[in-house]
Amino acid sequence: MTLVQFLISGAIFGSVLALLASGYSLVYGVGGVINLSHGAFYLLTAYFVFWFVDANILSYPIAIIVSLILITLFGAFLYVAFIKPTHEYGEIAVLIVTFAMAFVIERAILVYEGAKVGQLEPITLDKFIPGGFDFFGVFLYYQDIIIIISAICVLSFLIIFIKKSKLGKSIRAVSQDMDAAKLMGINVDRILMFTVAVSALLAGFSATLYVPKTGIMPYFGWDYLLLAMSVVILGGMGSLPGSVIGAYLISYVRYFVILYIDLPYQTGFGGISHLLIIIIMLIIRPRGILGKKERV
């Protein structure tokens, strides 16, 4: 891997992680919810698109739009049906129910795909724009450019929306003091449902961008959940700017390992680099780089 490849690959993967982790961080920052179904949002969106296109039900662009709508509605449903009833019993109850939901989704996809094809194989999606061009000796795909630009646009819009819009101000109010927000007449349950739905949309959007490059299997959801958790722990739980910083840091550390470790060990060490980072961060600064102080 050359230096140019290192810089480009780190930027691409960091952009995907930033999208994926921002939704996870948003839900924790607003409601203190640790959602273990977040990786399943990524997984399910990719399979929705694949199923629609594979069965010739929808064209590829329409399948992406419909799948993103479905995963957003699923995020809202998850909150109403599972997170809201268990939230009052504490974080452990939410952890258990969201873990169970993610596991059910993974098993259902495994059973369906295994029965359909006889032998489980990875699926992939078409690139938005095929091809690419040479960039300083590295072949840069148009899909890579789309990933980076899309991530910058979506994350910029999200940050501006939360800071400037009326709904965004309500989200900030709930994140700062949920009880005070209720006294001000803010519908806290509606805000929490909205944030979970948005987190599902962000995870789904990251899947539609990145799966055309990498493919996916039913058990990959846990990998992306761990990556999202690693990013928000490093950047700071509940901090969107922290999640963006953490995403690019973890991405470049991952590719730095790949750059300087021999080929037989690249995958193994690259795959655990983010776990080592969060262990170190939890020891030296549990709040993360830009994290808020723990609620009392």
PDB file of N, CA, C and O in Angstrom, residues 242-279:
ATOM      1  N   GLY A 242     -17.303  14.675  17.853  1.00  0.00           N
ATOM      2  CA  GLY A 242     -16.385  13.655  18.363  1.00  0.00           C
ATOM      3  C   GLY A 242     -16.461  12.377  17.564  1.00  0.00           C
ATOM      4  O   GLY A 242     -15.438  11.721  17.311  1.00  0.00           O
ATOM      5  N   SER A 243     -17.679  12.016  17.127  1.00  0.00           N
ATOM      6  CA  SER A 243     -17.841  10.803  16.325  1.00  0.00           C
ATOM      7  C   SER A 243     -17.155  10.930  14.977  1.00  0.00           C
ATOM      8  O   SER A 243     -16.561   9.971  14.477  1.00  0.00           O
ATOM      9  N   VAL A 244     -17.234  12.117  14.384  1.00  0.00           N
ATOM     10  CA  VAL A 244     -16.571  12.342  13.099  1.00  0.00           C
ATOM     11  C   VAL A 244     -15.056  12.235  13.261  1.00  0.00           C
ATOM     12  O   VAL A 244     -14.370  11.559  12.483  1.00  0.00           O
ATOM     13  N   ILE A 245     -14.530  12.878  14.302  1.00  0.00           N
ATOM     14  CA  ILE A 245     -13.085  12.814  14.563  1.00  0.00           C
ATOM     15  C   ILE A 245     -12.660  11.375  14.848  1.00  0.00           C
ATOM     16  O   ILE A 245     -11.679  10.870  14.304  1.00  0.00           O
ATOM     17  N   GLY A 246     -13.421  10.703  15.699  1.00  0.00           N
ATOM     18  CA  GLY A 246     -13.104   9.322  16.049  1.00  0.00           C
ATOM     19  C   GLY A 246     -13.153   8.390  14.860  1.00  0.00           C
ATOM     20  O   GLY A 246     -12.335   7.469  14.745  1.00  0.00           O
ATOM     21  N   ALA A 247     -14.095   8.632  13.949  1.00  0.00           N
ATOM     22  CA  ALA A 247     -14.236   7.778  12.762  1.00  0.00           C
ATOM     23  C   ALA A 247     -12.983   7.837  11.901  1.00  0.00           C
ATOM     24  O   ALA A 247     -12.450   6.794  11.481  1.00  0.00           O
ATOM     25  N   TYR A 248     -12.499   9.033  11.640  1.00  0.00           N
ATOM     26  CA  TYR A 248     -11.316   9.162  10.778  1.00  0.00           C
ATOM     27  C   TYR A 248     -10.051   8.690  11.494  1.00  0.00           C
ATOM     28  O   TYR A 248      -9.158   8.108  10.853  1.00  0.00           O
ATOM     29  N   LEU A 249      -9.972   8.901  12.802  1.00  0.00           N
ATOM     30  CA  LEU A 249      -8.810   8.410  13.549  1.00  0.00           C
ATOM     31  C   LEU A 249      -8.734   6.889  13.497  1.00  0.00           C
ATOM     32  O   LEU A 249      -7.681   6.311  13.217  1.00  0.00           O
ATOM     33  N   ILE A 250      -9.854   6.231  13.763  1.00  0.00           N
ATOM     34  CA  ILE A 250      -9.875   4.764  13.748  1.00  0.00           C
ATOM     35  C   ILE A 250      -9.603   4.240  12.342  1.00  0.00           C
ATOM     36  O   ILE A 250      -8.883   3.252  12.154  1.00  0.00           O
ATOM     37  N   SER A 251     -10.163   4.902  11.348  1.00  0.00           N
ATOM     38  CA  SER A 251      -9.933   4.469   9.970  1.00  0.00           C
ATOM     39  C   SER A 251      -8.456   4.544   9.614  1.00  0.00           C
ATOM     40  O   SER A 251      -7.889   3.592   9.060  1.00  0.00           O
ATOM     41  N   TYR A 252      -7.817   5.653   9.940  1.00  0.00           N
ATOM     42  CA  TYR A 252      -6.409   5.803   9.569  1.00  0.00           C
ATOM     43  C   TYR A 252      -5.497   4.905  10.402  1.00  0.00           C
ATOM     44  O   TYR A 252      -4.481   4.416   9.900  1.00  0.00           O
ATOM     45  N   VAL A 253      -5.852   4.660  11.655  1.00  0.00           N
ATOM     46  CA  VAL A 253      -5.079   3.699  12.453  1.00  0.00           C
ATOM     47  C   VAL A 253      -5.176   2.315  11.833  1.00  0.00           C
ATOM     48  O   VAL A 253      -4.184   1.584  11.732  1.00  0.00           O
ATOM     49  N   ARG A 254      -6.379   1.959  11.407  1.00  0.00           N
ATOM     50  CA  ARG A 254      -6.592   0.650  10.781  1.00  0.00           C
ATOM     51  C   ARG A 254      -5.718   0.488   9.543  1.00  0.00           C
ATOM     52  O   ARG A 254      -5.042  -0.541   9.371  1.00  0.00           O
ATOM     53  N   TYR A 255      -5.692   1.506   8.688  1.00  0.00           N
ATOM     54  CA  TYR A 255      -4.897   1.407   7.466  1.00  0.00           C
ATOM     55  C   TYR A 255      -3.406   1.620   7.717  1.00  0.00           C
ATOM     56  O   TYR A 255      -2.578   1.135   6.943  1.00  0.00           O
ATOM     57  N   PHE A 256      -3.072   2.302   8.795  1.00  0.00           N
ATOM     58  CA  PHE A 256      -1.662   2.419   9.182  1.00  0.00           C
ATOM     59  C   PHE A 256      -1.108   1.040   9.552  1.00  0.00           C
ATOM     60  O   PHE A 256       0.015   0.676   9.185  1.00  0.00           O
ATOM     61  N   VAL A 257      -1.941   0.270  10.283  1.00  0.00           N
ATOM     62  CA  VAL A 257      -1.549  -1.099  10.640  1.00  0.00           C
ATOM     63  C   VAL A 257      -1.347  -1.933   9.381  1.00  0.00           C
ATOM     64  O   VAL A 257      -0.363  -2.675   9.250  1.00  0.00           O
ATOM     65  N   ILE A 258      -2.295  -1.819   8.451  1.00  0.00           N
ATOM     66  CA  ILE A 258      -2.188  -2.574   7.201  1.00  0.00           C
ATOM     67  C   ILE A 258      -0.947  -2.160   6.404  1.00  0.00           C
ATOM     68  O   ILE A 258      -0.281  -2.984   5.772  1.00  0.00           O
ATOM     69  N   LEU A 259      -0.623  -0.866   6.479  1.00  0.00           N
ATOM     70  CA  LEU A 259       0.507  -0.333   5.719  1.00  0.00           C
ATOM     71  C   LEU A 259       1.840  -0.885   6.216  1.00  0.00           C
ATOM     72  O   LEU A 259       2.746  -1.173   5.426  1.00  0.00           O
ATOM     73  N   TYR A 260       1.949  -1.084   7.529  1.00  0.00           N
ATOM     74  CA  TYR A 260       3.256  -1.421   8.097  1.00  0.00           C
ATOM     75  C   TYR A 260       3.374  -2.848   8.629  1.00  0.00           C
ATOM     76  O   TYR A 260       4.402  -3.213   9.182  1.00  0.00           O
ATOM     77  N   ILE A 261       2.342  -3.656   8.470  1.00  0.00           N
ATOM     78  CA  ILE A 261       2.410  -5.045   8.930  1.00  0.00           C
ATOM     79  C   ILE A 261       2.390  -5.968   7.709  1.00  0.00           C
ATOM     80  O   ILE A 261       1.679  -5.717   6.736  1.00  0.00           O
ATOM     81  N   ASP A 262       3.158  -7.035   7.790  1.00  0.00           N
ATOM     82  CA  ASP A 262       3.258  -7.960   6.661  1.00  0.00           C
ATOM     83  C   ASP A 262       1.900  -8.556   6.312  1.00  0.00           C
ATOM     84  O   ASP A 262       1.017  -8.714   7.171  1.00  0.00           O
ATOM     85  N   LEU A 263       1.760  -8.950   5.052  1.00  0.00           N
ATOM     86  CA  LEU A 263       0.492  -9.400   4.479  1.00  0.00           C
ATOM     87  C   LEU A 263      -0.232 -10.476   5.299  1.00  0.00           C
ATOM     88  O   LEU A 263      -1.422 -10.350   5.525  1.00  0.00           O
ATOM     89  N   PRO A 264       0.427 -11.544   5.793  1.00  0.00           N
ATOM     90  CA  PRO A 264      -0.335 -12.590   6.490  1.00  0.00           C
ATOM     91  C   PRO A 264      -1.036 -12.107   7.760  1.00  0.00           C
ATOM     92  O   PRO A 264      -1.991 -12.722   8.219  1.00  0.00           O
ATOM     93  N   TYR A 265      -0.555 -11.001   8.350  1.00  0.00           N
ATOM     94  CA  TYR A 265      -1.093 -10.541   9.627  1.00  0.00           C
ATOM     95  C   TYR A 265      -1.925  -9.268   9.491  1.00  0.00           C
ATOM     96  O   TYR A 265      -2.457  -8.770  10.483  1.00  0.00           O
ATOM     97  N   GLN A 266      -2.048  -8.741   8.281  1.00  0.00           N
ATOM     98  CA  GLN A 266      -2.734  -7.464   8.098  1.00  0.00           C
ATOM     99  C   GLN A 266      -4.183  -7.506   8.559  1.00  0.00           C
ATOM    100  O   GLN A 266      -4.642  -6.639   9.307  1.00  0.00           O
ATOM    101  N   THR A 267      -4.907  -8.516   8.105  1.00  0.00           N
ATOM    102  CA  THR A 267      -6.344  -8.597   8.405  1.00  0.00           C
ATOM    103  C   THR A 267      -6.598  -8.719   9.898  1.00  0.00           C
ATOM    104  O   THR A 267      -7.456  -8.029  10.463  1.00  0.00           O
ATOM    105  N   GLY A 268      -5.839  -9.592  10.551  1.00  0.00           N
ATOM    106  CA  GLY A 268      -6.037  -9.818  11.978  1.00  0.00           C
ATOM    107  C   GLY A 268      -5.756  -8.582  12.809  1.00  0.00           C
ATOM    108  O   GLY A 268      -6.592  -8.149  13.604  1.00  0.00           O
ATOM    109  N   PHE A 269      -4.587  -7.968  12.595  1.00  0.00           N
ATOM    110  CA  PHE A 269      -4.218  -6.800  13.380  1.00  0.00           C
ATOM    111  C   PHE A 269      -5.065  -5.581  13.008  1.00  0.00           C
ATOM    112  O   PHE A 269      -5.417  -4.781  13.876  1.00  0.00           O
ATOM    113  N   GLY A 270      -5.383  -5.446  11.721  1.00  0.00           N
ATOM    114  CA  GLY A 270      -6.251  -4.345  11.309  1.00  0.00           C
ATOM    115  C   GLY A 270      -7.635  -4.462  11.915  1.00  0.00           C
ATOM    116  O   GLY A 270      -8.250  -3.468  12.295  1.00  0.00           O
ATOM    117  N   GLY A 271      -8.122  -5.701  12.042  1.00  0.00           N
ATOM    118  CA  GLY A 271      -9.458  -5.932  12.575  1.00  0.00           C
ATOM    119  C   GLY A 271      -9.594  -5.695  14.064  1.00  0.00           C
ATOM    120  O   GLY A 271     -10.697  -5.424  14.549  1.00  0.00           O
ATOM    121  N   ILE A 272      -8.494  -5.787  14.815  1.00  0.00           N
ATOM    122  CA  ILE A 272      -8.576  -5.580  16.264  1.00  0.00           C
ATOM    123  C   ILE A 272      -8.022  -4.226  16.692  1.00  0.00           C
ATOM    124  O   ILE A 272      -8.087  -3.880  17.875  1.00  0.00           O
ATOM    125  N   SER A 273      -7.522  -3.447  15.744  1.00  0.00           N
ATOM    126  CA  SER A 273      -6.916  -2.164  16.112  1.00  0.00           C
ATOM    127  C   SER A 273      -7.908  -1.250  16.817  1.00  0.00           C
ATOM    128  O   SER A 273      -7.567  -0.584  17.801  1.00  0.00           O
ATOM    129  N   HIS A 274      -9.172  -1.218  16.315  1.00  0.00           N
ATOM    130  CA  HIS A 274     -10.161  -0.339  16.942  1.00  0.00           C
ATOM    131  C   HIS A 274     -10.534  -0.802  18.340  1.00  0.00           C
ATOM    132  O   HIS A 274     -10.849   0.011  19.213  1.00  0.00           O
ATOM    133  N   LEU A 275     -10.468  -2.123  18.580  1.00  0.00           N
ATOM    134  CA  LEU A 275     -10.761  -2.637  19.924  1.00  0.00           C
ATOM    135  C   LEU A 275      -9.661  -2.240  20.907  1.00  0.00           C
ATOM    136  O   LEU A 275      -9.938  -1.889  22.056  1.00  0.00           O
ATOM    137  N   LEU A 276      -8.427  -2.286  20.457  1.00  0.00           N
ATOM    138  CA  LEU A 276      -7.321  -1.856  21.306  1.00  0.00           C
ATOM    139  C   LEU A 276      -7.433  -0.370  21.629  1.00  0.00           C
ATOM    140  O   LEU A 276      -7.155   0.064  22.757  1.00  0.00           O
ATOM    141  N   ILE A 277      -7.872   0.410  20.648  1.00  0.00           N
ATOM    142  CA  ILE A 277      -8.027   1.854  20.858  1.00  0.00           C
ATOM    143  C   ILE A 277      -9.066   2.136  21.937  1.00  0.00           C
ATOM    144  O   ILE A 277      -8.843   2.968  22.829  1.00  0.00           O
ATOM    145  N   ILE A 278     -10.210   1.446  21.887  1.00  0.00           N
ATOM    146  CA  ILE A 278     -11.250   1.752  22.871  1.00  0.00           C
ATOM    147  C   ILE A 278     -10.856   1.264  24.273  1.00  0.00           C
ATOM    148  O   ILE A 278     -11.223   1.889  25.267  1.00  0.00           O
ATOM    149  N   ILE A 279     -10.093   0.182  24.359  1.00  0.00           N
ATOM    150  CA  ILE A 279      -9.619  -0.274  25.668  1.00  0.00           C
ATOM    151  C   ILE A 279      -8.709   0.787  26.282  1.00  0.00           C
ATOM    152  O   ILE A 279      -8.843   1.159  27.463  1.00  0.00           O
TER     153      ILE A 279
END
